[in-house]
Coordinates of C-alpha atoms in Angstrom, one line a residue:
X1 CA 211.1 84.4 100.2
X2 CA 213.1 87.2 98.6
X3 CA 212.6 90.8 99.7
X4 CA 214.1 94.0 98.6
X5 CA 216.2 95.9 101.3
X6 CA 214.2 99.1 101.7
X7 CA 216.4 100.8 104.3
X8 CA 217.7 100.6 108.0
X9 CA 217.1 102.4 111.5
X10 CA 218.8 102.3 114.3
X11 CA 218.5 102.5 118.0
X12 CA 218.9 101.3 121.7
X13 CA 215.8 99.8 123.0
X14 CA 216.0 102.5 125.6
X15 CA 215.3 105.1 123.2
X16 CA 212.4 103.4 121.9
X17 CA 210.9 102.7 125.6
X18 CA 211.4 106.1 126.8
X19 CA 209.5 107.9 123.5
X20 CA 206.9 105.4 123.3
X21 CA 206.6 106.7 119.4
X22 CA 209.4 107.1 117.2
X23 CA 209.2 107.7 113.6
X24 CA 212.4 108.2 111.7
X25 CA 213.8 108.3 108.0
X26 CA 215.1 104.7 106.7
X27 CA 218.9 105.0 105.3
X28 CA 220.8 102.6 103.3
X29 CA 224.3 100.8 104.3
X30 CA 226.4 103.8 103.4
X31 CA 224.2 106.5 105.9
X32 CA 222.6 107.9 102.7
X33 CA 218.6 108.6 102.8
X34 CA 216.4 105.8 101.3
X35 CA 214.6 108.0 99.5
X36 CA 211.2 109.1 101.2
X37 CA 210.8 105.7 103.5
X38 CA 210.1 106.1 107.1
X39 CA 209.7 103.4 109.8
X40 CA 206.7 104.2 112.5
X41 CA 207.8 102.6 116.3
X42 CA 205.7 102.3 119.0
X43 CA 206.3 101.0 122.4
X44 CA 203.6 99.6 124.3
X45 CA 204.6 98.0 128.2
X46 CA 203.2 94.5 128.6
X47 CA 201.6 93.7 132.4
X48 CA 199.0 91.8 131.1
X49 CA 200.1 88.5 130.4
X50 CA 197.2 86.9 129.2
X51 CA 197.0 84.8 125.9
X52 CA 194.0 83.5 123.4
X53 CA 194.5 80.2 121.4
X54 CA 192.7 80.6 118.3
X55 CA 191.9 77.5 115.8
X56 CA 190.4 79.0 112.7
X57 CA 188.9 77.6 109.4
X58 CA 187.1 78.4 106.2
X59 CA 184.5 77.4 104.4
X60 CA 183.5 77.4 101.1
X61 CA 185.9 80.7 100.3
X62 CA 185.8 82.6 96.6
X63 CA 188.0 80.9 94.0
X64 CA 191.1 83.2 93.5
X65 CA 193.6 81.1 91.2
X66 CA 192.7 80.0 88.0
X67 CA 192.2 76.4 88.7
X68 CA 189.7 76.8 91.2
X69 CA 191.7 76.4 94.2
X70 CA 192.8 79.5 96.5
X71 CA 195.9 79.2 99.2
X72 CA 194.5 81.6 102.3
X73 CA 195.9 83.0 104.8
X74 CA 194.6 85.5 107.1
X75 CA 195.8 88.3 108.8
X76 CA 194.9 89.8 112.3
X77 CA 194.8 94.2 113.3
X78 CA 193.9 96.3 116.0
X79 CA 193.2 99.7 115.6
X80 CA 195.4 101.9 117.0
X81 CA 195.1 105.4 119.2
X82 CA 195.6 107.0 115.9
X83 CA 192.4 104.9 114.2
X84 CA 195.0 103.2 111.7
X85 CA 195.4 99.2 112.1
X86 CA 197.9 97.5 112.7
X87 CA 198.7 94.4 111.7
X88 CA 199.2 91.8 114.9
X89 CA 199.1 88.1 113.7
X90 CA 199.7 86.5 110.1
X91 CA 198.6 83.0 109.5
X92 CA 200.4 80.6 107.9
X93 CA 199.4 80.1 104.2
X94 CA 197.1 77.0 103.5
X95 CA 197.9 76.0 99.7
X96 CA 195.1 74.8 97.2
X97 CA 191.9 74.7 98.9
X98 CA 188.5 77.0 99.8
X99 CA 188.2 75.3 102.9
X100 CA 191.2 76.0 104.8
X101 CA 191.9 74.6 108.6
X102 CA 195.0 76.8 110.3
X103 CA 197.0 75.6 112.5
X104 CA 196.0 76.7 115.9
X105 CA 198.0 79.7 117.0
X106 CA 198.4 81.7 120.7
X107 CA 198.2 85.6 120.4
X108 CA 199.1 87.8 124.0
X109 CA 195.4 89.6 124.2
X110 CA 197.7 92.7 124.7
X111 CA 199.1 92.0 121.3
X112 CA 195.6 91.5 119.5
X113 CA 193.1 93.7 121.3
X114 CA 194.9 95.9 124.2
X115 CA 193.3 93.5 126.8
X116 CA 189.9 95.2 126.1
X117 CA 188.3 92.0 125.2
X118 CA 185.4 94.5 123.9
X119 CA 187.9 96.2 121.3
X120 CA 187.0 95.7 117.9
X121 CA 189.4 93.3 115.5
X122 CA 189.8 93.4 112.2
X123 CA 190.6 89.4 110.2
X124 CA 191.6 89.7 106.7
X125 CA 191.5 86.9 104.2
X126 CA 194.2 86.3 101.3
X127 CA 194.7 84.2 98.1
X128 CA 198.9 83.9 98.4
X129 CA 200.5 85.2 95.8
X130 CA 204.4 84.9 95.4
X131 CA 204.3 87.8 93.7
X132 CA 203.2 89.4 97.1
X133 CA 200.6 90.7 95.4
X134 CA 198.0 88.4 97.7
X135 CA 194.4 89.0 96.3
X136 CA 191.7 89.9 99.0
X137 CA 189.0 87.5 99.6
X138 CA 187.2 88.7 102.0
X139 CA 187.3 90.2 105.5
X140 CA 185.3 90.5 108.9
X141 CA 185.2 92.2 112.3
X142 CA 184.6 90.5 115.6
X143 CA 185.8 90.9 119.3
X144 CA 187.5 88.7 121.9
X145 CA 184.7 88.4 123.7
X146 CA 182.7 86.9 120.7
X147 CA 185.2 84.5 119.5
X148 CA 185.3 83.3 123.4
X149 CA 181.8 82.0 123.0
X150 CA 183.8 79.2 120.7
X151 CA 184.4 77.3 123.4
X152 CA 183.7 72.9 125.1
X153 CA 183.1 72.4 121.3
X154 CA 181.3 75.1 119.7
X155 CA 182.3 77.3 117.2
X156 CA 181.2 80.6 116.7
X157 CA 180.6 81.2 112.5
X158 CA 181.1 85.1 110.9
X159 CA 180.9 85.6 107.0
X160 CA 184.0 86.5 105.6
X161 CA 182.8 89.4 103.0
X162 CA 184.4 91.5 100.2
X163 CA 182.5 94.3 100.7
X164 CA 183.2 95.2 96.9
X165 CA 181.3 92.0 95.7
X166 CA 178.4 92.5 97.9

């Protein structure tokens, strides 16, 4: 993939650990401003070392791509103290198909929900675009808790909804 260099910030880890929040301009190589970019750090300490493998698929999602065929991937938030989400986990991208199967992934529960197994999480879906300018398919909200009932063989099924199409 090729990116565009946006800016830089640095700092000891220290400093991060000990503000718990740090937002700060970006800058280029030479120390100048990069423009009106900032970067928004936040440092959260990690006791709970618990961990939830996910296996995820989808079924029968809206076309995309002109032939017919999408290539998904989805992508994971929490909300934050703030309300905003933040992203926690990107899939990989499955190419040419509405009825993607990812590859089963492990996400630290502090990572995806806090460790409140209640907390709300949000799953995007994408149609890849190597543009980067992914199309939204559809999206849904569920909880630790509920996608634990997939367990011993069962799966636990949630629409996946553009609330725009509905």
């Amino acid at each position: 993939y090729e990116h565009d260099f946006l800016g830089e910030f640095c700092c000891t880890l220290g400093t991060i650990v000990s503000s718990k929040r740090i937002t700060r301009p970006l800058v280029l190589g030479s120390g100048k401003p990069a423009g009106k970019g900032t970067i928004l750090i936040t440092a959260q300490e990690l006791s709970d070392n618990r961990v939830i493998t996910l296996s995820m698929a989808g079924r029968k999602l809206d076309k995309k791509d002109l032939f017919g065929k999408s290539d998904p991937f989805l992508e994971f938030y929490k909300q934050g103290d703030d309300g905003k989400w933040m992203l926690v986990h990107r899939t990989e991208v499955i190419k040419y198909t509405l009825d993607p199967v990812w590859k089963p992934f492990t996400v630290p529960l502090v990572s995806l929900c806090d460790g409140d197994i209640d907390k709300v999480i949000k799953v995007l879906c994408y149609d890849y675009d190597n543009d980067g300018g992914h199309d939204f398919i559809g999206e849904f909200q569920t909880s630790v808790l509920k996608l634990c009932e997939a367990q011993d063989g069962r799966s636990v099924e949630v629409d996946c909804i553009n609330p725009k199409r509905q």
